[in-house]
């Protein structure tokens, strides 16, 4: 029999053992546990998203750099990466050597066009579904599978895996950067991931002159990015670090519908429309929109392009009763006008010094954005006082290129082989999935796109190479005109090049 002293000793040992065990055991990450997809990727061989991560390449220098965005907008980031020349390639010191910094690197680009715009999910109460989409983007870059055509039932398995991931999308960075890092840790993969918001915020603060006073900056981003306050937080942190105070005015304008219009989303723009489409088909700003109304008192400031680019309905007395924006330029003029009006009462004895283009789609139209700021500056004496004649339009992609170069050098991941076979992929609705709802234009209708839920385990889209067959001609032409090098890499890779009229 145990004596009381021995019994006490045994109890003590049990208590200590329980304490040690509980201290050593890791509590499950509630974020990771929330998304079944994360464990499926690593463990569920029956899942279409499963990857045998134990076979992930150990030697990675020659692997490509993975870049993803919600659509074609991220090509502006990729273009900046391809053209970057901020370092001397032989010594890795800062300085121009007339050789592209990533001249020996290859890139794999993914645009999740079928599910865009990402900036809309949060306002529709689907931020978790957005995070799941972001995890799927990462899964694609880490995997070897893709489809040569939307009609293919079986995937090809020849895509290279990646050595680092660049989150080109601002909204994906704001909502997904942390969960990407946690997922990679869960998968035991030491793959670096870089987001664009930190780089863009640093570039914006670096643009301020040391002799300036009373700084101010505008952030032009998507609804989702603005909702997270990712840019204001990052800008404030950079500003305090540099200037040792927080005397800066930061204002955001959510470019509602702009990214979607740039990517040709028919819910926001229809170039074939000649008259008002109505609320069931048009989701952009309007006269009575609850969050983004078109204010007739600002009509002269909007300076909208007319004709089919601005669809109007009038009553018998000629009064406007309905308005639909139907060109990218008119979306820009609407949002720039509202950003300036929002900032005006805040800028007492200050000038608007810089504006961050906080969405990868916006640099396609950097000139048009700058032009409307200068139009407003000339239109109104009050605006003349607050809009700097040297207003800096900040494209965060240039700063991201700098950050990526430093990362590759630091981790010994620069490619020495010169493999420049870039690959470009885009998502299309999966027609083989019976549960999918796809409209006559081959797209997800609005109610379905933003009505889906997490943890379904379904493969809603297929990732296929860029092609004339499933990308709007206007988008292809824009890429050809504004980014000819990227255009040549894309359409020279998969099919015989043809001229875009």
C-alpha positions as CSV (number, residue, x, y, z in Angstrom):
1,X,0.0,0.0,0.0
2,X,1.0,3.6,-0.6
3,X,1.9,5.7,2.4
4,X,0.5,9.1,2.5
5,X,3.9,10.6,1.7
6,X,4.3,8.3,-1.3
7,X,0.8,9.1,-2.5
8,X,1.6,12.8,-2.3
9,X,4.8,12.3,-4.3
10,X,2.9,10.4,-7.0
11,X,0.3,13.2,-7.2
12,X,3.1,15.7,-7.5
13,X,4.7,13.8,-10.3
14,X,1.4,13.6,-12.2
15,X,0.7,17.3,-11.7
16,X,4.2,18.2,-13.0
17,X,3.8,15.8,-16.0
18,X,0.5,17.4,-16.9
19,X,2.0,20.8,-16.6
20,X,5.0,19.9,-18.8
21,X,2.8,18.2,-21.4
22,X,0.4,21.1,-21.6
23,X,3.2,23.5,-21.9
24,X,4.9,21.6,-24.7
25,X,1.8,20.8,-26.7
26,X,0.9,23.5,-29.2
27,X,-2.6,24.9,-29.3
28,X,-4.1,24.7,-32.8
29,X,-4.0,28.0,-34.7
30,X,-7.7,29.1,-34.9
31,X,-7.1,30.7,-38.3
32,X,-5.5,27.6,-39.8
33,X,-8.2,25.4,-38.3
34,X,-10.9,27.6,-39.9
35,X,-9.9,26.7,-43.4
36,X,-10.1,23.0,-44.3
37,X,-8.2,23.8,-47.5
38,X,-5.0,24.3,-45.6
39,X,-4.9,20.8,-44.2
40,X,-6.3,19.3,-47.5
41,X,-3.3,20.7,-49.4
42,X,-0.9,18.9,-47.1
43,X,-2.8,15.7,-46.1
44,X,-5.9,14.9,-48.2
45,X,-4.8,13.0,-51.3
46,X,-8.4,12.9,-52.6
47,X,-8.6,16.7,-52.7
48,X,-8.0,18.4,-56.0
49,X,-5.7,20.8,-54.1
50,X,-3.4,18.2,-52.6
51,X,0.3,18.6,-53.1
52,X,3.0,16.1,-52.1
53,X,5.0,18.7,-50.2
54,X,7.6,16.2,-49.0
55,X,8.9,16.2,-52.6
56,X,9.1,20.0,-52.9
57,X,12.5,20.9,-54.5
58,X,15.3,21.6,-52.0
59,X,17.5,23.3,-54.5
60,X,15.5,26.3,-55.7
61,X,17.8,28.9,-57.3
62,X,16.7,27.9,-60.8
63,X,13.0,27.8,-59.9
64,X,10.8,30.7,-61.1
65,X,9.4,33.6,-59.0
66,X,5.7,33.2,-58.5
67,X,3.5,36.3,-58.9
68,X,-0.3,36.4,-58.4
69,X,-3.0,39.0,-58.6
70,X,-6.8,39.1,-58.8
71,X,-6.7,39.7,-62.6
72,X,-4.5,41.2,-65.3
73,X,-3.7,44.3,-63.1
74,X,-0.7,42.5,-61.6
75,X,1.0,42.6,-64.9
76,X,1.9,46.1,-64.1
77,X,3.9,44.7,-61.1
78,X,5.4,42.0,-63.3
79,X,6.4,44.7,-65.8
80,X,8.2,46.7,-63.1
81,X,10.0,43.5,-62.0
82,X,11.1,42.8,-65.5
83,X,12.4,46.3,-66.2
84,X,13.9,47.0,-62.7
85,X,17.5,48.2,-62.8
86,X,18.3,49.4,-59.3
87,X,21.3,47.2,-58.6
88,X,24.7,46.2,-60.2
89,X,24.2,42.6,-61.0
90,X,27.9,41.6,-60.4
91,X,28.3,43.1,-57.0
92,X,24.6,43.5,-55.9
93,X,25.3,47.1,-54.9
94,X,22.7,49.8,-55.5
95,X,23.2,51.5,-58.9
96,X,22.2,51.3,-62.5
97,X,24.2,49.0,-64.8
98,X,21.8,48.9,-67.8
99,X,21.1,45.2,-67.1
100,X,17.8,44.3,-65.7
101,X,18.0,43.2,-62.1
102,X,16.1,40.0,-62.8
103,X,17.5,39.3,-66.3
104,X,18.3,35.7,-65.4
105,X,15.1,35.0,-63.5
106,X,11.9,33.4,-64.8
107,X,8.4,34.2,-63.6
108,X,5.2,32.4,-63.3
109,X,2.2,34.8,-63.2
110,X,-1.4,33.9,-62.2
111,X,-4.3,36.3,-62.6
112,X,-7.5,35.0,-60.9
113,X,-9.7,36.8,-63.3
114,X,-12.7,34.5,-62.9
115,X,-13.0,35.5,-59.2
116,X,-12.1,39.2,-59.5
117,X,-12.6,41.9,-58.3
118,X,-11.1,40.8,-54.9
119,X,-11.9,44.3,-53.5
120,X,-15.6,43.5,-53.4
121,X,-15.7,40.4,-51.2
122,X,-15.3,42.1,-47.9
123,X,-18.2,44.5,-48.5
124,X,-20.3,41.5,-49.4
125,X,-19.5,39.8,-46.1
126,X,-17.2,37.2,-47.8
127,X,-13.8,38.2,-46.5
128,X,-13.1,34.5,-45.4
129,X,-14.0,33.3,-48.9
130,X,-11.5,35.8,-50.2
131,X,-8.8,34.4,-48.0
132,X,-9.7,30.9,-49.3
133,X,-9.2,32.2,-52.8
134,X,-5.9,33.6,-51.9
135,X,-4.8,30.3,-50.4
136,X,-5.8,28.6,-53.7
137,X,-3.7,31.1,-55.6
138,X,-0.7,30.2,-53.5
139,X,-1.5,26.5,-53.9
140,X,-1.4,26.9,-57.7
141,X,2.1,28.5,-57.6
142,X,3.4,25.7,-55.3
143,X,1.8,22.9,-57.4
144,X,2.8,21.5,-60.8
145,X,-0.8,21.2,-62.2
146,X,-2.6,23.4,-64.7
147,X,-5.0,22.9,-67.6
148,X,-4.0,23.5,-71.2
149,X,-7.6,24.4,-72.0
150,X,-10.9,24.9,-70.1
151,X,-12.3,21.9,-71.8
152,X,-9.6,19.5,-70.6
153,X,-10.8,17.0,-68.0
154,X,-7.3,16.1,-66.8
155,X,-4.6,18.6,-65.8
156,X,-1.1,18.7,-67.2
157,X,1.6,18.2,-64.5
158,X,4.6,20.0,-66.0
159,X,4.4,23.5,-64.4
160,X,7.5,24.4,-62.4
161,X,7.1,25.2,-58.7
162,X,8.3,28.5,-57.3
163,X,11.1,29.7,-54.9
164,X,9.4,32.8,-53.7
165,X,5.9,34.3,-53.9
166,X,5.1,37.9,-54.7
167,X,1.6,39.0,-53.7
168,X,1.1,41.6,-56.4
169,X,-2.6,42.3,-55.4
170,X,-3.1,45.0,-52.7
171,X,-6.3,43.5,-51.5
172,X,-4.8,40.0,-51.3
173,X,-1.9,41.5,-49.4
174,X,-4.2,43.3,-47.0
175,X,-6.4,40.2,-46.3
176,X,-4.1,37.3,-47.0
177,X,-0.5,38.0,-46.3
178,X,-0.6,36.8,-42.7
179,X,-2.6,33.6,-43.5
180,X,-0.2,32.8,-46.4
181,X,2.7,33.0,-44.0
182,X,0.9,30.8,-41.4
183,X,-0.1,28.3,-44.1
184,X,3.5,28.0,-45.3
185,X,4.6,27.4,-41.8
186,X,1.9,24.8,-41.4
187,X,3.1,23.1,-44.6
188,X,6.8,23.2,-43.3
189,X,7.8,25.2,-46.4
190,X,10.5,27.8,-46.1
191,X,9.2,29.8,-49.0
192,X,9.4,33.6,-48.8
193,X,6.3,35.7,-49.4
194,X,6.4,39.4,-50.2
195,X,3.4,41.8,-50.2
196,X,3.0,45.1,-52.0
197,X,1.5,47.3,-49.3
198,X,4.7,47.6,-47.1
199,X,6.8,48.4,-50.1
200,X,4.3,51.0,-51.5
201,X,4.1,52.8,-48.1
202,X,7.8,53.0,-47.8
203,X,8.1,54.4,-51.3
204,X,5.4,57.0,-50.6
205,X,7.2,58.3,-47.4
206,X,10.5,58.2,-49.2
207,X,9.0,60.6,-51.8
208,X,8.6,63.3,-49.2
209,X,11.3,66.0,-49.2
210,X,13.2,66.5,-45.9
211,X,12.4,70.2,-46.0
212,X,8.7,69.8,-46.4
213,X,6.3,70.5,-43.7
214,X,2.7,69.4,-43.1
215,X,2.7,66.3,-45.1
216,X,-0.4,64.7,-46.7
217,X,-1.0,61.7,-48.9
218,X,-4.0,60.2,-50.7
219,X,-4.6,56.4,-51.0
220,X,-6.5,55.3,-54.1
221,X,-7.3,51.6,-53.6
222,X,-10.0,49.0,-53.7
223,X,-12.9,48.7,-51.3
224,X,-11.3,45.8,-49.6
225,X,-7.9,47.3,-49.2
226,X,-9.4,50.5,-47.8
227,X,-11.5,48.6,-45.3
228,X,-8.4,47.0,-43.8
229,X,-6.7,50.4,-43.3
230,X,-3.6,48.5,-44.4
231,X,-2.0,51.5,-46.2
232,X,-2.7,54.2,-43.5
233,X,-1.2,51.9,-40.8
234,X,1.9,51.1,-42.9
235,X,2.3,54.7,-44.0
236,X,2.0,56.0,-40.4
237,X,4.6,53.4,-39.3
238,X,7.1,54.4,-42.0
239,X,6.4,58.1,-41.4
240,X,7.0,58.0,-37.7
241,X,10.2,56.0,-38.2
242,X,11.6,58.6,-40.6
243,X,10.3,61.9,-39.2
244,X,9.9,61.0,-35.5
245,X,6.4,62.4,-35.4
246,X,2.9,61.5,-36.7
247,X,2.0,64.9,-38.3
248,X,0.6,63.5,-41.5
249,X,-2.9,63.5,-43.1
250,X,-3.9,60.3,-44.9
251,X,-7.1,60.0,-46.8
252,X,-8.4,57.0,-48.7
253,X,-10.7,56.7,-51.6
254,X,-12.1,53.3,-52.5
255,X,-12.1,53.0,-56.3
256,X,-15.4,51.1,-56.3
257,X,-15.8,49.3,-59.6
258,X,-12.6,50.7,-61.2
259,X,-10.5,47.6,-61.1
260,X,-13.4,45.6,-62.4
261,X,-14.0,48.1,-65.2
262,X,-10.3,47.9,-66.2
263,X,-10.6,44.1,-66.4
264,X,-13.8,44.3,-68.4
265,X,-16.2,43.0,-65.7
266,X,-19.6,43.2,-67.3
267,X,-21.2,44.0,-64.0
268,X,-19.5,47.4,-64.1
269,X,-18.9,48.2,-67.8
270,X,-20.4,47.0,-71.0
271,X,-18.9,48.5,-74.1
272,X,-21.8,47.3,-76.2
273,X,-24.4,49.1,-74.1
274,X,-26.1,52.0,-75.6
275,X,-28.6,52.8,-72.9
276,X,-29.2,52.3,-69.2
277,X,-28.9,48.6,-68.2
278,X,-30.6,48.8,-64.8
279,X,-29.7,47.6,-61.3
280,X,-29.9,43.9,-62.2
281,X,-27.0,44.3,-64.6
282,X,-25.1,47.4,-63.5
283,X,-23.4,47.6,-60.0
284,X,-21.3,50.7,-60.3
285,X,-21.8,54.3,-58.9
286,X,-25.2,55.9,-59.6
287,X,-27.5,58.7,-58.6
288,X,-29.0,56.9,-55.7
289,X,-26.2,54.5,-54.8
290,X,-26.1,54.1,-51.0
291,X,-22.3,54.3,-50.7
292,X,-21.1,55.7,-54.0
293,X,-23.6,58.3,-55.3
294,X,-23.0,60.5,-58.3
295,X,-23.5,64.0,-57.0
296,X,-25.0,66.3,-59.7
297,X,-23.6,69.3,-57.8
298,X,-20.1,68.1,-58.8
299,X,-21.0,67.7,-62.4
300,X,-18.5,70.2,-63.7
301,X,-15.8,68.7,-61.5
302,X,-16.5,65.2,-62.8
303,X,-16.1,66.4,-66.4
304,X,-17.4,63.0,-67.6
305,X,-16.8,61.8,-71.1
306,X,-20.2,61.7,-72.9
307,X,-21.9,59.4,-75.4
308,X,-21.8,55.6,-74.8
309,X,-19.2,56.2,-72.1
310,X,-21.9,57.8,-69.8
311,X,-25.3,56.2,-70.0
312,X,-28.1,58.6,-69.0
313,X,-31.9,58.5,-68.5
314,X,-33.9,61.7,-68.4
315,X,-37.5,62.6,-67.6
316,X,-39.8,64.5,-70.0
317,X,-38.4,67.8,-68.6
318,X,-34.8,66.8,-69.5
319,X,-33.8,66.1,-65.9
320,X,-31.3,63.3,-65.3
321,X,-33.0,60.4,-63.4
322,X,-30.4,57.6,-63.9
323,X,-26.7,57.5,-64.6
324,X,-24.3,54.6,-65.3
325,X,-20.6,55.0,-65.8
326,X,-19.5,53.1,-68.9
327,X,-15.8,53.8,-69.4
328,X,-12.7,53.4,-67.3
329,X,-12.0,57.1,-67.7
330,X,-15.3,58.1,-66.2
331,X,-14.7,55.8,-63.2
332,X,-11.4,57.5,-62.7
333,X,-12.9,61.0,-62.9
334,X,-15.6,60.1,-60.5
335,X,-13.2,58.7,-57.8
336,X,-10.5,61.3,-58.2
337,X,-13.1,64.1,-57.8
338,X,-14.4,62.4,-54.6
339,X,-10.9,61.9,-53.1
340,X,-10.1,65.6,-53.6
341,X,-13.4,66.7,-52.1
342,X,-12.8,64.4,-49.2
343,X,-9.4,65.8,-48.5
344,X,-10.2,69.5,-49.0
345,X,-11.4,70.2,-45.4
346,X,-8.5,68.3,-44.0
347,X,-5.7,70.2,-45.8
348,X,-5.6,73.5,-44.0
349,X,-2.2,75.0,-44.8
350,X,-1.2,71.7,-46.4
351,X,-0.9,70.4,-49.9
352,X,-1.6,67.0,-51.3
353,X,1.9,65.7,-51.8
354,X,1.5,62.2,-53.1
355,X,-1.1,59.7,-54.1
356,X,-0.5,55.9,-53.9
357,X,-2.0,53.8,-56.6
358,X,-3.1,51.1,-54.2
359,X,-4.4,48.6,-56.8
360,X,-2.3,46.9,-59.4
361,X,-4.9,47.8,-62.1
362,X,-4.5,51.5,-61.6
363,X,-1.0,52.0,-63.1
364,X,-2.5,51.1,-66.5
365,X,-4.2,54.5,-66.2
366,X,-1.6,56.5,-64.3
367,X,-1.7,59.3,-66.8
368,X,-5.5,59.6,-66.8
369,X,-5.5,59.7,-63.0
370,X,-2.8,62.4,-62.9
371,X,-4.6,64.4,-65.6
372,X,-7.8,64.6,-63.6
373,X,-6.0,65.9,-60.5
374,X,-4.5,68.6,-62.7
375,X,-7.8,69.4,-64.3
376,X,-9.3,69.9,-60.8
377,X,-6.4,72.0,-59.8
378,X,-7.0,74.4,-62.7
379,X,-10.8,74.3,-62.3
380,X,-11.1,75.6,-58.8
381,X,-8.9,78.1,-56.8
382,X,-9.5,76.1,-53.6
383,X,-8.1,73.0,-55.3
384,X,-5.2,75.0,-56.6
385,X,-4.2,75.7,-53.0
386,X,-4.3,72.0,-51.9
387,X,-3.1,70.0,-55.0
388,X,0.7,70.3,-55.3
389,X,1.9,71.2,-58.8
390,X,4.5,68.5,-58.3
391,X,2.0,65.8,-57.1
392,X,3.7,62.4,-57.0
393,X,1.8,59.4,-58.2
394,X,3.3,56.4,-56.5
395,X,3.4,53.0,-58.1
396,X,4.3,50.6,-55.3
397,X,5.6,48.0,-57.8
398,X,8.9,49.7,-58.2
399,X,9.6,49.5,-54.4
400,X,8.5,45.9,-54.4
401,X,11.1,45.1,-57.1
402,X,13.7,46.5,-54.8
403,X,12.5,44.4,-51.9
404,X,12.4,41.2,-54.0
405,X,16.0,41.7,-55.2
406,X,17.3,42.2,-51.7
407,X,15.4,39.1,-50.6
408,X,16.9,36.9,-53.3
409,X,20.4,38.1,-52.6
410,X,20.1,37.7,-48.8
411,X,18.8,34.1,-49.2
412,X,21.2,33.1,-51.9
413,X,18.4,32.5,-54.4
414,X,19.5,34.4,-57.5
415,X,19.4,32.3,-60.6
416,X,22.7,31.9,-62.3
417,X,21.5,29.8,-65.3
418,X,19.6,32.5,-67.1
419,X,16.3,30.5,-67.6
420,X,13.9,33.1,-68.9
421,X,10.9,31.0,-69.9
422,X,8.1,33.0,-68.2
423,X,4.7,31.4,-68.0
424,X,1.3,33.2,-67.7
425,X,-1.9,31.7,-66.3
426,X,-5.4,32.9,-65.8
427,X,-8.4,31.4,-64.1
428,X,-11.7,30.5,-66.0
429,X,-14.9,29.1,-64.5
430,X,-14.8,25.3,-64.3
431,X,-17.5,24.1,-66.7
432,X,-17.0,20.5,-65.5
433,X,-18.2,21.3,-62.0
434,X,-22.0,20.7,-61.9
435,X,-22.4,23.0,-58.9
436,X,-21.0,26.0,-60.8
437,X,-23.3,28.7,-62.1
438,X,-21.9,30.2,-65.3
439,X,-23.7,32.9,-67.4
440,X,-23.9,33.1,-71.1
441,X,-20.7,35.2,-71.2
442,X,-18.8,32.3,-69.6
443,X,-18.5,34.2,-66.2
444,X,-19.8,33.8,-62.7
445,X,-22.9,36.0,-62.2
446,X,-22.6,38.5,-59.4
447,X,-24.9,36.7,-57.0
448,X,-23.1,33.5,-57.3
449,X,-19.5,34.9,-57.3
450,X,-20.2,36.6,-54.0
451,X,-22.5,33.9,-52.6
452,X,-20.1,31.0,-52.3
453,X,-18.8,29.8,-48.9
454,X,-15.6,28.4,-47.6
455,X,-14.7,24.7,-47.0
456,X,-16.8,23.3,-49.9
457,X,-13.7,21.5,-51.3
458,X,-14.8,22.4,-54.8
459,X,-12.6,23.5,-57.7
460,X,-14.6,26.5,-58.9
461,X,-12.0,27.5,-61.6
462,X,-9.4,26.0,-63.9
463,X,-6.0,27.7,-64.3
464,X,-5.1,27.9,-68.0
465,X,-2.4,29.7,-70.1
466,X,-3.2,33.2,-71.2
467,X,-4.9,33.2,-74.6
468,X,-6.8,35.4,-77.0
469,X,-9.6,32.9,-76.6
470,X,-10.6,33.9,-73.0
471,X,-9.2,37.4,-72.5
472,X,-11.1,40.5,-73.7
473,X,-9.6,42.0,-76.8
474,X,-9.5,45.5,-75.2
475,X,-7.5,44.1,-72.3
476,X,-5.0,42.4,-74.7
477,X,-4.7,45.6,-76.7
478,X,-4.0,47.6,-73.5
479,X,-1.2,45.1,-72.5
480,X,0.2,45.3,-76.0
481,X,0.4,49.2,-76.0
482,X,1.4,49.8,-72.4
483,X,3.6,46.8,-71.8
484,X,5.0,45.5,-75.1
485,X,7.7,43.4,-73.5
486,X,5.2,41.6,-71.3
487,X,2.8,41.2,-74.3
488,X,5.6,39.5,-76.3
489,X,6.4,37.1,-73.4
490,X,2.7,36.2,-72.9
491,X,1.5,35.7,-76.4
492,X,4.7,34.4,-77.8
493,X,4.7,31.6,-75.3
494,X,1.6,29.6,-76.1
495,X,0.4,30.3,-79.6
496,X,1.3,32.0,-82.8
497,X,1.4,35.7,-82.4
498,X,-1.3,37.7,-84.1
499,X,-1.8,41.4,-84.4
500,X,-4.4,43.0,-82.1
501,X,-6.3,45.5,-84.2
